[in-house]
Coordinates of N, CA and C in Angstrom, one line a residue:
X283 N 15.6 9.4 -9.9 CA 15.0 8.5 -8.9 C 14.4 7.3 -9.6
X284 N 14.9 6.1 -9.3 CA 14.3 4.9 -9.9 C 13.2 4.4 -8.9
X285 N 12.0 4.2 -9.4 CA 10.8 4.0 -8.6 C 10.2 2.6 -8.8
X286 N 9.9 1.8 -7.8 CA 9.2 0.6 -7.9 C 7.8 0.8 -7.2
X287 N 6.8 0.5 -8.0 CA 5.4 0.5 -7.5 C 5.0 -0.9 -7.2
X288 N 4.7 -1.1 -5.9 CA 4.3 -2.5 -5.4 C 2.8 -2.5 -5.2
X289 N 2.1 -3.5 -5.8 CA 0.7 -3.6 -5.8 C 0.3 -5.0 -5.3
X290 N -0.4 -5.1 -4.2 CA -1.0 -6.4 -3.8 C -2.2 -6.6 -4.6
X291 N -2.4 -7.9 -5.1 CA -3.5 -8.2 -6.0 C -4.3 -9.4 -5.5
X292 N -5.6 -9.1 -5.3 CA -6.5 -10.2 -4.9 C -7.9 -9.9 -5.5
X293 N -8.3 -10.7 -6.5 CA -9.6 -10.4 -7.1 C -9.6 -9.2 -7.9
X294 N -8.5 -8.9 -8.6 CA -8.4 -7.6 -9.4 C -8.2 -7.8 -10.9
X295 N -8.6 -8.9 -11.4 CA -8.4 -9.2 -12.8 C -8.9 -8.1 -13.7
X296 N -10.0 -7.4 -13.3 CA -10.7 -6.4 -14.2 C -10.0 -5.1 -14.1
X297 N -9.2 -4.8 -13.1 CA -8.6 -3.5 -12.9 C -7.1 -3.4 -13.2
X298 N -6.4 -4.6 -13.4 CA -5.0 -4.5 -13.5 C -4.6 -3.8 -14.8
X299 N -5.3 -4.0 -15.9 CA -4.9 -3.4 -17.1 C -5.1 -1.8 -17.1
X300 N -6.2 -1.3 -16.6 CA -6.4 0.1 -16.5 C -5.4 0.7 -15.4
X301 N -5.1 -0.1 -14.4 CA -4.2 0.4 -13.3 C -2.8 0.6 -14.0
X302 N -2.3 -0.3 -14.7 CA -0.9 -0.2 -15.3 C -0.9 0.9 -16.4
X303 N -2.0 1.1 -17.1 CA -2.1 2.1 -18.1 C -2.1 3.5 -17.4
X304 N -2.8 3.6 -16.3 CA -2.8 4.9 -15.6 C -1.5 5.2 -15.0
X305 N -0.8 4.2 -14.4 CA 0.5 4.4 -13.9 C 1.5 4.9 -15.0
X306 N 1.4 4.2 -16.1 CA 2.3 4.6 -17.2 C 2.1 6.1 -17.6
X307 N 0.8 6.5 -17.7 CA 0.6 7.9 -18.0 C 1.1 8.9 -16.9
X308 N 0.8 8.5 -15.6 CA 1.2 9.4 -14.5 C 2.7 9.5 -14.4
X309 N 3.4 8.4 -14.7 CA 4.9 8.3 -14.4 C 5.7 8.4 -15.8
X310 N 5.1 8.9 -16.8 CA 5.7 8.9 -18.1 C 7.1 9.5 -18.1
X311 N 7.4 10.5 -17.3 CA 8.7 11.2 -17.3 C 9.6 10.7 -16.2
X312 N 9.3 9.5 -15.7 CA 10.2 8.9 -14.6 C 10.6 7.5 -15.0
X313 N 11.6 7.0 -14.2 CA 12.2 5.7 -14.4 C 11.5 4.8 -13.4
X314 N 10.5 4.0 -13.8 CA 9.7 3.2 -12.9 C 9.4 1.8 -13.4
X315 N 8.9 1.0 -12.5 CA 8.4 -0.3 -12.9 C 7.3 -0.7 -11.8
X316 N 6.5 -1.6 -12.2 CA 5.4 -2.0 -11.2 C 5.5 -3.5 -11.0
X317 N 5.4 -3.9 -9.7 CA 5.5 -5.3 -9.3 C 4.0 -5.6 -8.8
X318 N 3.4 -6.5 -9.5 CA 2.1 -7.0 -9.2 C 2.2 -8.3 -8.4
X319 N 1.9 -8.1 -7.1 CA 2.1 -9.3 -6.1 C 0.7 -10.0 -6.0
X320 N 0.5 -11.0 -6.8 CA -0.7 -11.8 -6.8 C -0.8 -12.7 -5.6
X321 N -1.7 -12.4 -4.7 CA -1.8 -13.0 -3.4 C -2.7 -14.2 -3.5
X322 N -2.2 -15.3 -4.2 CA -3.0 -16.5 -4.4 C -4.5 -16.2 -4.7
X323 N -4.6 -15.2 -5.6 CA -6.0 -14.8 -6.0 C -6.7 -15.9 -6.7
X324 N -8.0 -16.1 -6.4 CA -8.8 -17.2 -7.0 C -9.3 -16.9 -8.4
X325 N -9.2 -15.7 -8.8 CA -9.7 -15.3 -10.2 C -8.6 -15.4 -11.2
X326 N -8.7 -14.7 -12.3 CA -7.7 -14.7 -13.3 C -6.6 -13.6 -13.2
X327 N -6.4 -13.1 -12.0 CA -5.4 -12.0 -11.8 C -4.0 -12.4 -12.3
X328 N -3.6 -13.7 -11.9 CA -2.3 -14.1 -12.3 C -2.1 -14.2 -13.8
X329 N -3.1 -14.6 -14.5 CA -3.0 -14.7 -15.9 C -2.9 -13.3 -16.6
X330 N -3.7 -12.4 -16.0 CA -3.6 -11.0 -16.5 C -2.3 -10.4 -16.2
X331 N -1.8 -10.6 -15.0 CA -0.4 -10.1 -14.7 C 0.6 -10.7 -15.6
X332 N 0.5 -12.0 -15.9 CA 1.5 -12.6 -16.8 C 1.4 -12.0 -18.2
X333 N 0.2 -11.7 -18.7 CA 0.1 -11.1 -20.0 C 0.6 -9.6 -20.0
X334 N 0.4 -8.9 -18.9 CA 0.9 -7.5 -18.8 C 2.4 -7.5 -18.7
X335 N 3.1 -8.6 -18.3 CA 4.5 -8.7 -18.2 C 5.2 -8.6 -19.5
X336 N 4.5 -8.6 -20.6 CA 5.1 -8.4 -21.9 C 5.7 -7.0 -22.0
X337 N 5.1 -6.1 -21.2 CA 5.7 -4.8 -21.0 C 6.8 -4.9 -20.0
X338 N 8.0 -4.5 -20.4 CA 9.2 -4.7 -19.5 C 9.1 -4.0 -18.1
X339 N 8.1 -3.0 -18.0 CA 7.9 -2.3 -16.8 C 7.1 -3.1 -15.8
X340 N 6.4 -4.2 -16.2 CA 5.5 -4.9 -15.3 C 6.2 -6.2 -14.9
X341 N 6.3 -6.5 -13.6 CA 6.9 -7.7 -13.1 C 5.9 -8.4 -12.2
X342 N 5.3 -9.6 -12.6 CA 4.4 -10.3 -11.8 C 5.1 -11.1 -10.7
X343 N 4.5 -11.2 -9.5 CA 5.1 -12.0 -8.5 C 3.9 -12.8 -7.9
X344 N 3.8 -14.1 -8.1 CA 2.7 -14.9 -7.7 C 3.0 -15.6 -6.4
X345 N 2.2 -15.4 -5.3 CA 2.4 -16.1 -4.1 C 1.6 -17.3 -4.0
X346 N 2.2 -18.5 -3.6 CA 1.4 -19.7 -3.6 C 0.3 -19.8 -2.6
X347 N 0.4 -19.1 -1.5 CA -0.7 -19.1 -0.5 C -1.1 -17.7 -0.2
X348 N -2.3 -17.5 0.2 CA -2.8 -16.1 0.5 C -2.2 -15.7 1.9
X349 N -1.6 -14.5 1.9 CA -0.9 -14.0 3.1 C -1.5 -12.7 3.6
X350 N -2.4 -12.1 2.8 CA -3.0 -10.8 3.2 C -2.3 -9.6 2.6
X351 N -2.9 -8.5 2.7 CA -2.4 -7.3 2.0 C -1.0 -6.9 2.5
X352 N -0.8 -6.7 3.8 CA 0.4 -6.2 4.2 C 1.6 -7.1 4.1
X353 N 1.4 -8.4 4.3 CA 2.5 -9.4 4.0 C 2.8 -9.5 2.5
X354 N 1.7 -9.3 1.7 CA 2.0 -9.3 0.3 C 2.8 -8.1 -0.1
X355 N 2.5 -6.9 0.5 CA 3.3 -5.7 0.2 C 4.7 -5.9 0.7
X356 N 4.9 -6.5 1.8 CA 6.3 -6.8 2.3 C 7.1 -7.7 1.4
X357 N 6.4 -8.7 0.9 CA 7.0 -9.6 -0.1 C 7.4 -8.9 -1.4
X358 N 6.6 -8.0 -1.8 CA 6.9 -7.2 -3.0 C 8.1 -6.3 -2.8
X359 N 8.0 -5.6 -1.6 CA 9.1 -4.7 -1.3 C 10.5 -5.4 -1.2
X360 N 10.4 -6.6 -0.6 CA 11.7 -7.4 -0.4 C 12.2 -7.8 -1.8
X361 N 11.4 -8.1 -2.8 CA 11.8 -8.6 -4.1 C 12.3 -7.4 -5.0
X362 N 11.8 -6.2 -4.7 CA 12.1 -5.0 -5.5 C 13.4 -4.4 -5.1
X363 N 14.5 -4.9 -5.5 CA 15.8 -4.3 -5.1 C 16.3 -3.3 -6.2
X364 N 17.3 -2.5 -5.8 CA 18.0 -1.6 -6.7 C 17.2 -0.4 -7.1
X365 N 16.3 0.0 -6.2 CA 15.5 1.3 -6.5 C 15.8 2.3 -5.5
X366 N 15.4 3.6 -5.8 CA 15.7 4.7 -4.9 C 14.4 5.0 -4.1
X367 N 13.2 4.6 -4.6 CA 12.0 4.9 -3.9 C 11.0 3.8 -4.2
X368 N 10.1 3.5 -3.3 CA 9.0 2.5 -3.5 C 7.7 3.2 -3.2
X369 N 6.7 2.7 -4.0 CA 5.3 3.2 -3.8 C 4.4 2.0 -3.6
X370 N 3.5 2.0 -2.6 CA 2.6 1.0 -2.4 C 1.2 1.5 -2.6
X371 N 0.4 0.8 -3.4 CA -1.0 1.2 -3.5 C -1.9 0.0 -3.9
X372 N -3.2 0.1 -3.7 CA -4.1 -1.0 -4.0 C -4.3 -1.1 -5.5
X373 N -4.9 -2.3 -5.9 CA -5.1 -2.6 -7.3 C -6.5 -2.3 -7.7
X374 N -7.4 -1.9 -6.8 CA -8.8 -1.7 -7.2 C -9.1 -0.3 -7.7
X375 N -8.1 0.6 -7.9 CA -8.3 1.9 -8.4 C -8.9 2.9 -7.4
X376 N -9.2 2.5 -6.2 CA -9.6 3.4 -5.2 C -8.4 4.4 -4.8
X377 N -7.2 3.8 -4.9 CA -6.0 4.7 -4.7 C -5.6 5.2 -6.1
X378 N -5.8 6.5 -6.4 CA -5.6 6.9 -7.8 C -4.1 6.9 -8.2
X379 N -3.8 6.3 -9.3 CA -2.4 6.3 -9.7 C -1.9 7.7 -10.0
X380 N -2.8 8.6 -10.4 CA -2.4 10.0 -10.7 C -1.8 10.7 -9.6
X381 N -2.0 10.2 -8.3 CA -1.5 10.9 -7.1 C -0.1 10.4 -6.8
X382 N 0.4 9.4 -7.5 CA 1.8 8.9 -7.2 C 2.9 9.9 -7.4
X383 N 2.9 10.7 -8.4 CA 3.9 11.8 -8.6 C 3.9 12.8 -7.4
X384 N 2.7 13.1 -6.9 CA 2.6 14.0 -5.7 C 3.3 13.4 -4.5
X385 N 3.2 12.1 -4.3 CA 3.9 11.5 -3.2 C 5.4 11.5 -3.4
X386 N 5.8 11.1 -4.6 CA 7.2 11.1 -4.9 C 7.9 12.4 -4.9
X387 N 7.2 13.5 -5.3 CA 7.8 14.8 -5.2 C 8.0 15.2 -3.8
X388 N 7.0 14.9 -2.9 CA 7.2 15.2 -1.5 C 8.3 14.4 -0.9
X389 N 8.5 13.1 -1.3 CA 9.5 12.3 -0.8 C 10.9 12.8 -1.2
X390 N 10.9 13.4 -2.4 CA 12.2 13.8 -3.0 C 12.8 15.1 -2.3
X391 N 12.0 15.7 -1.4 CA 12.5 16.8 -0.7 C 13.5 16.4 0.3
X392 N 13.5 15.1 0.7 CA 14.6 14.5 1.5 C 14.5 14.6 3.0
X393 N 13.5 15.3 3.5 CA 13.4 15.5 4.9 C 12.5 14.4 5.6
X394 N 11.9 13.5 4.9 CA 11.1 12.5 5.4 C 11.4 11.1 4.8
X395 N 11.1 10.0 5.5 CA 11.4 8.7 5.0 C 10.2 8.1 4.3
X396 N 9.0 8.6 4.6 CA 7.8 8.1 4.0 C 6.8 9.2 3.8
X397 N 6.0 9.1 2.8 CA 4.9 10.1 2.6 C 3.6 9.3 2.4
X398 N 2.6 9.5 3.3 CA 1.4 8.8 3.2 C 0.4 9.7 2.4
X399 N -0.5 9.0 1.6 CA -1.6 9.6 0.9 C -2.7 9.7 1.9
X400 N -2.9 10.9 2.5 CA -4.0 11.1 3.5 C -5.3 10.8 2.9
X401 N -6.1 10.1 3.6 CA -7.4 9.6 3.0 C -8.4 10.8 3.0
X402 N -9.0 11.0 1.8 CA -10.1 12.0 1.7 C -11.2 11.3 0.8
X403 N -12.4 11.8 1.0 CA -13.5 11.3 0.2 C -14.3 10.2 0.9
X404 N -15.6 10.1 0.6 CA -16.5 9.1 1.2 C -16.6 7.9 0.4
X405 N -15.5 7.2 0.2 CA -15.4 6.0 -0.7 C -15.7 4.7 0.1
X406 N -15.8 4.8 1.4 CA -16.0 3.6 2.2 C -17.5 3.7 2.8
X407 N -18.0 2.5 3.1 CA -19.3 2.5 3.8 C -19.2 3.0 5.2
X408 N -20.3 3.3 5.8 CA -20.3 4.0 7.1 C -19.6 3.1 8.2
X409 N -19.9 1.8 8.2 CA -19.3 1.0 9.3 C -17.8 0.9 9.1
X410 N -17.4 0.6 7.8 CA -15.9 0.5 7.5 C -15.2 1.8 7.8
X411 N -15.9 2.9 7.4 CA -15.3 4.2 7.6 C -15.1 4.5 9.1
X412 N -16.1 4.2 10.0 CA -15.9 4.4 11.4 C -14.9 3.5 12.0
X413 N -14.9 2.2 11.7 CA -13.9 1.3 12.3 C -12.5 1.6 11.8
X414 N -12.4 2.0 10.5 CA -11.1 2.3 10.0 C -10.5 3.6 10.6
X415 N -11.4 4.6 10.8 CA -10.9 5.8 11.4 C -10.5 5.5 12.9
X416 N -11.2 4.7 13.6 CA -10.9 4.4 15.0 C -9.5 3.7 15.0
X417 N -9.3 2.7 14.2 CA -8.1 2.0 14.1 C -6.9 2.9 13.8
X418 N -7.1 3.7 12.8 CA -6.0 4.6 12.5 C -5.7 5.7 13.6
X419 N -6.7 6.1 14.2 CA -6.5 7.0 15.3 C -5.8 6.4 16.5
X420 N -6.0 5.1 16.8 CA -5.3 4.4 17.9 C -3.8 4.2 17.5
X421 N -3.6 3.8 16.2 CA -2.2 3.6 15.8 C -1.5 5.0 15.8
X422 N -2.1 6.0 15.4 CA -1.5 7.4 15.4 C -1.2 7.8 16.8
X423 N -2.1 7.5 17.8 CA -1.8 7.8 19.1 C -0.6 7.1 19.7
X424 N -0.4 5.8 19.3 CA 0.6 5.0 19.8 C 2.0 5.3 19.1
X425 N 2.0 5.8 17.9 CA 3.2 5.9 17.1 C 3.6 7.3 16.7
X426 N 2.6 8.2 16.8 CA 2.9 9.6 16.3 C 2.7 9.8 14.8
X427 N 2.2 8.8 14.1 CA 1.9 8.9 12.7 C 0.7 9.8 12.5
X428 N 0.6 10.3 11.2 CA -0.6 11.1 10.9 C -1.8 10.2 11.0
X429 N -3.0 10.7 11.5 CA -4.2 9.9 11.8 C -4.8 9.4 10.5
X430 N -4.4 10.0 9.3 CA -5.0 9.5 8.1 C -4.0 8.6 7.3
X431 N -3.0 8.1 8.0 CA -2.0 7.3 7.3 C -2.5 5.9 7.0
X432 N -2.3 5.4 5.7 CA -2.7 4.1 5.3 C -1.7 3.5 4.4
X433 N -2.1 2.4 3.7 CA -1.1 1.7 2.9 C -0.9 2.2 1.5
X434 N -1.4 3.4 1.2 CA -1.0 4.1 0.0 C 0.0 5.1 0.4
X435 N 1.3 4.8 0.0 CA 2.4 5.7 0.5 C 3.6 5.5 -0.4
X436 N 4.5 6.4 -0.3 CA 5.9 6.3 -0.9 C 6.9 6.2 0.2
X437 N 7.9 5.4 -0.1 CA 8.9 5.1 0.9 C 10.3 5.3 0.4
X438 N 11.3 5.7 1.2 CA 12.7 5.7 0.8 C 13.3 4.4 1.4
X439 N 14.6 4.3 1.2 CA 15.3 3.1 1.7 C 15.2 2.8 3.2
X440 N 15.2 3.9 4.0 CA 15.0 3.8 5.4 C 13.7 3.2 5.8
X441 N 12.6 3.6 5.2 CA 11.3 3.1 5.5 C 11.2 1.7 5.0
X442 N 11.7 1.4 3.8 CA 11.6 0.0 3.3 C 12.4 -0.9 4.2
X443 N 13.6 -0.5 4.6 CA 14.3 -1.4 5.5 C 13.6 -1.6 6.8
X444 N 12.9 -0.6 7.4 CA 12.2 -0.8 8.6 C 11.1 -1.8 8.5
X445 N 10.4 -1.7 7.3 CA 9.3 -2.7 7.1 C 9.8 -4.1 7.0
X446 N 10.9 -4.3 6.3 CA 11.5 -5.6 6.1 C 12.1 -6.2 7.4
X447 N 12.7 -5.3 8.2 CA 13.4 -5.7 9.4 C 12.4 -6.0 10.5
X448 N 11.3 -5.2 10.7 CA 10.4 -5.4 11.9 C 9.4 -6.4 11.6
X449 N 9.0 -6.7 10.4 CA 8.0 -7.8 10.1 C 6.7 -7.6 10.9
X450 N 6.2 -6.4 10.9 CA 5.0 -6.1 11.6 C 3.8 -6.6 10.9
X451 N 2.6 -6.7 11.6 CA 1.4 -7.1 10.8 C 1.0 -6.0 9.8
X452 N 1.5 -4.8 10.0 CA 1.1 -3.7 9.1 C 2.4 -2.9 8.8
X453 N 2.6 -2.6 7.5 CA 3.8 -1.8 7.2 C 3.6 -0.4 7.7
X454 N 2.4 0.1 7.9 CA 2.2 1.4 8.5 C 2.7 1.4 9.9
X455 N 2.3 0.4 10.7 CA 2.8 0.2 12.1 C 4.3 0.1 12.2
X456 N 4.9 -0.6 11.2 CA 6.4 -0.8 11.2 C 7.1 0.6 11.1
X457 N 6.6 1.4 10.2 CA 7.2 2.7 10.0 C 7.0 3.6 11.2
X458 N 5.8 3.5 11.8 CA 5.6 4.2 13.1 C 6.5 3.8 14.2
X459 N 6.6 2.4 14.3 CA 7.5 1.9 15.4 C 9.0 2.3 15.2
X460 N 9.4 2.5 14.0 CA 10.8 2.9 13.7 C 11.0 4.3 14.0
X461 N 9.9 5.1 14.2 CA 10.1 6.5 14.6 C 10.8 7.3 13.5
X462 N 10.4 7.0 12.3 CA 11.0 7.7 11.1 C 10.2 9.0 10.9
X463 N 10.9 10.0 10.3 CA 10.1 11.2 9.9 C 9.2 10.9 8.7
X464 N 8.0 11.4 8.8 CA 7.0 11.1 7.8 C 6.2 12.3 7.5
X465 N 5.5 12.3 6.4 CA 4.6 13.4 6.0 C 3.3 12.8 5.4
X466 N 2.3 13.6 5.4 CA 1.0 13.2 4.7 C 0.5 14.2 3.8
X467 N 0.1 13.8 2.6 CA -0.5 14.8 1.7 C -1.9 14.3 1.4
X468 N -2.9 15.2 1.3 CA -4.3 14.8 1.1 C -4.5 14.2 -0.3
X469 N -5.1 13.1 -0.4 CA -5.5 12.4 -1.7 C -6.9 12.0 -1.7
X470 N -7.7 12.4 -2.6 CA -9.1 12.0 -2.7 C -9.1 10.6 -3.3
X471 N -9.9 9.7 -2.6 CA -10.1 8.3 -3.0 C -11.3 8.2 -3.9
X472 N -11.3 7.2 -4.7 CA -12.5 7.0 -5.6 C -13.3 5.8 -5.1
X473 N -14.6 5.7 -5.4 CA -15.4 4.5 -5.0 C -14.9 3.4 -5.9
X474 N -15.0 2.2 -5.4 CA -14.6 1.0 -6.1 C -15.7 0.7 -7.2
X475 N -15.2 0.7 -8.5 CA -16.1 0.6 -9.6 C -16.3 -0.9 -10.0
X476 N -15.3 -1.7 -9.7 CA -15.4 -3.1 -10.1 C -15.1 -4.0 -8.9
X477 N -15.8 -5.1 -8.8 CA -15.5 -6.1 -7.7 C -15.8 -5.6 -6.3
X478 N -15.2 -6.3 -5.4 CA -15.5 -5.9 -4.0 C -14.2 -6.2 -3.2
X479 N -14.2 -5.7 -2.0 CA -13.0 -5.8 -1.1 C -12.8 -7.3 -0.7
X480 N -11.6 -7.7 -0.7 CA -11.3 -9.1 -0.2 C -11.3 -9.2 1.3
X481 N -11.4 -8.1 2.0 CA -11.5 -8.1 3.4 C -12.9 -8.2 3.9
X482 N -13.1 -9.3 4.7 CA -14.4 -9.4 5.5 C -14.3 -8.6 6.8
X483 N -15.4 -8.3 7.4 CA -15.4 -7.6 8.7 C -14.6 -8.3 9.7
X484 N -14.7 -9.7 9.7 CA -13.9 -10.5 10.7 C -12.4 -10.4 10.4
X485 N -12.0 -10.4 9.1 CA -10.6 -10.3 8.8 C -10.1 -8.9 9.1
X486 N -10.8 -7.9 8.9 CA -10.4 -6.6 9.3 C -10.2 -6.4 10.8
X487 N -11.1 -7.0 11.6 CA -11.0 -7.0 13.0 C -9.7 -7.7 13.5
X488 N -9.5 -8.9 12.9 CA -8.3 -9.7 13.3 C -7.0 -8.9 13.0
X489 N -7.0 -8.3 11.8 CA -5.8 -7.5 11.4 C -5.6 -6.3 12.3
X490 N -6.7 -5.6 12.7 CA -6.6 -4.5 13.6 C -6.1 -4.9 15.0
X491 N -6.6 -6.0 15.5 CA -6.2 -6.5 16.8 C -4.7 -6.8 16.8
X492 N -4.3 -7.6 15.8 CA -2.9 -7.9 15.6 C -2.0 -6.7 15.6
X493 N -2.4 -5.7 14.7 CA -1.6 -4.5 14.6 C -1.5 -3.7 15.9
X494 N -2.6 -3.5 16.5 CA -2.6 -2.8 17.8 C -1.8 -3.5 18.9
X495 N -1.9 -4.8 18.9 CA -1.1 -5.6 19.9 C 0.3 -5.5 19.7
X496 N 0.7 -5.6 18.4 CA 2.1 -5.5 18.0 C 2.7 -4.1 18.3
X497 N 1.9 -3.1 18.0 CA 2.4 -1.8 18.2 C 2.5 -1.5 19.7
X498 N 1.7 -2.0 20.6 CA 1.8 -1.8 22.0 C 3.1 -2.4 22.5
X499 N 3.4 -3.6 22.0 CA 4.6 -4.3 22.5 C 5.9 -3.6 22.1
X500 N 5.8 -2.7 21.1 CA 7.1 -2.0 20.7 C 7.4 -0.8 21.6
X501 N 6.4 -0.4 22.4 CA 6.6 0.8 23.2 C 7.5 0.6 24.4

């Protein structure tokens, strides 16, 4: 199984090197590469990604304008051709790279098109935790997805094609709207050690409203 790991990057210059090192250790016995999609980040992330590209497994993709996490993921998925499976995870190390083989092993069973890393742990603040859970619960109710589904997941070609075809505000919503078989495995998240989230409360609310509105229109 050839695996492409797609990572949206915004304000992550301090974590890209440990991220790729931990991915290399976790996927040492697999055929893999990582695509770092730098979403017009204002820090030195693009320069770090370019330096890491000396390793043939690292492919930087720099977007000229900021498009947000899910559109950046879709751009990376579109550019990553010729693979058997794709993994999406954040660059801030809250999504542990060591869990990627767990997702891939479950995907390799062949009975599902996507495997979500079910969110575990108190890595979010109370307000973000409450609003995030509410949003995921509503999406789950509308689509039948697991209530802990998020953007840390493994996809096969069916799920990737659905994301690229539907152009949803959220790749999670796209997979749900396509009514593909999915699974969720519990994965403990880590607190953010460096930097802060690029998402403001207002941006999160806008994204949630767009996603829920889009999902309602698909029914």
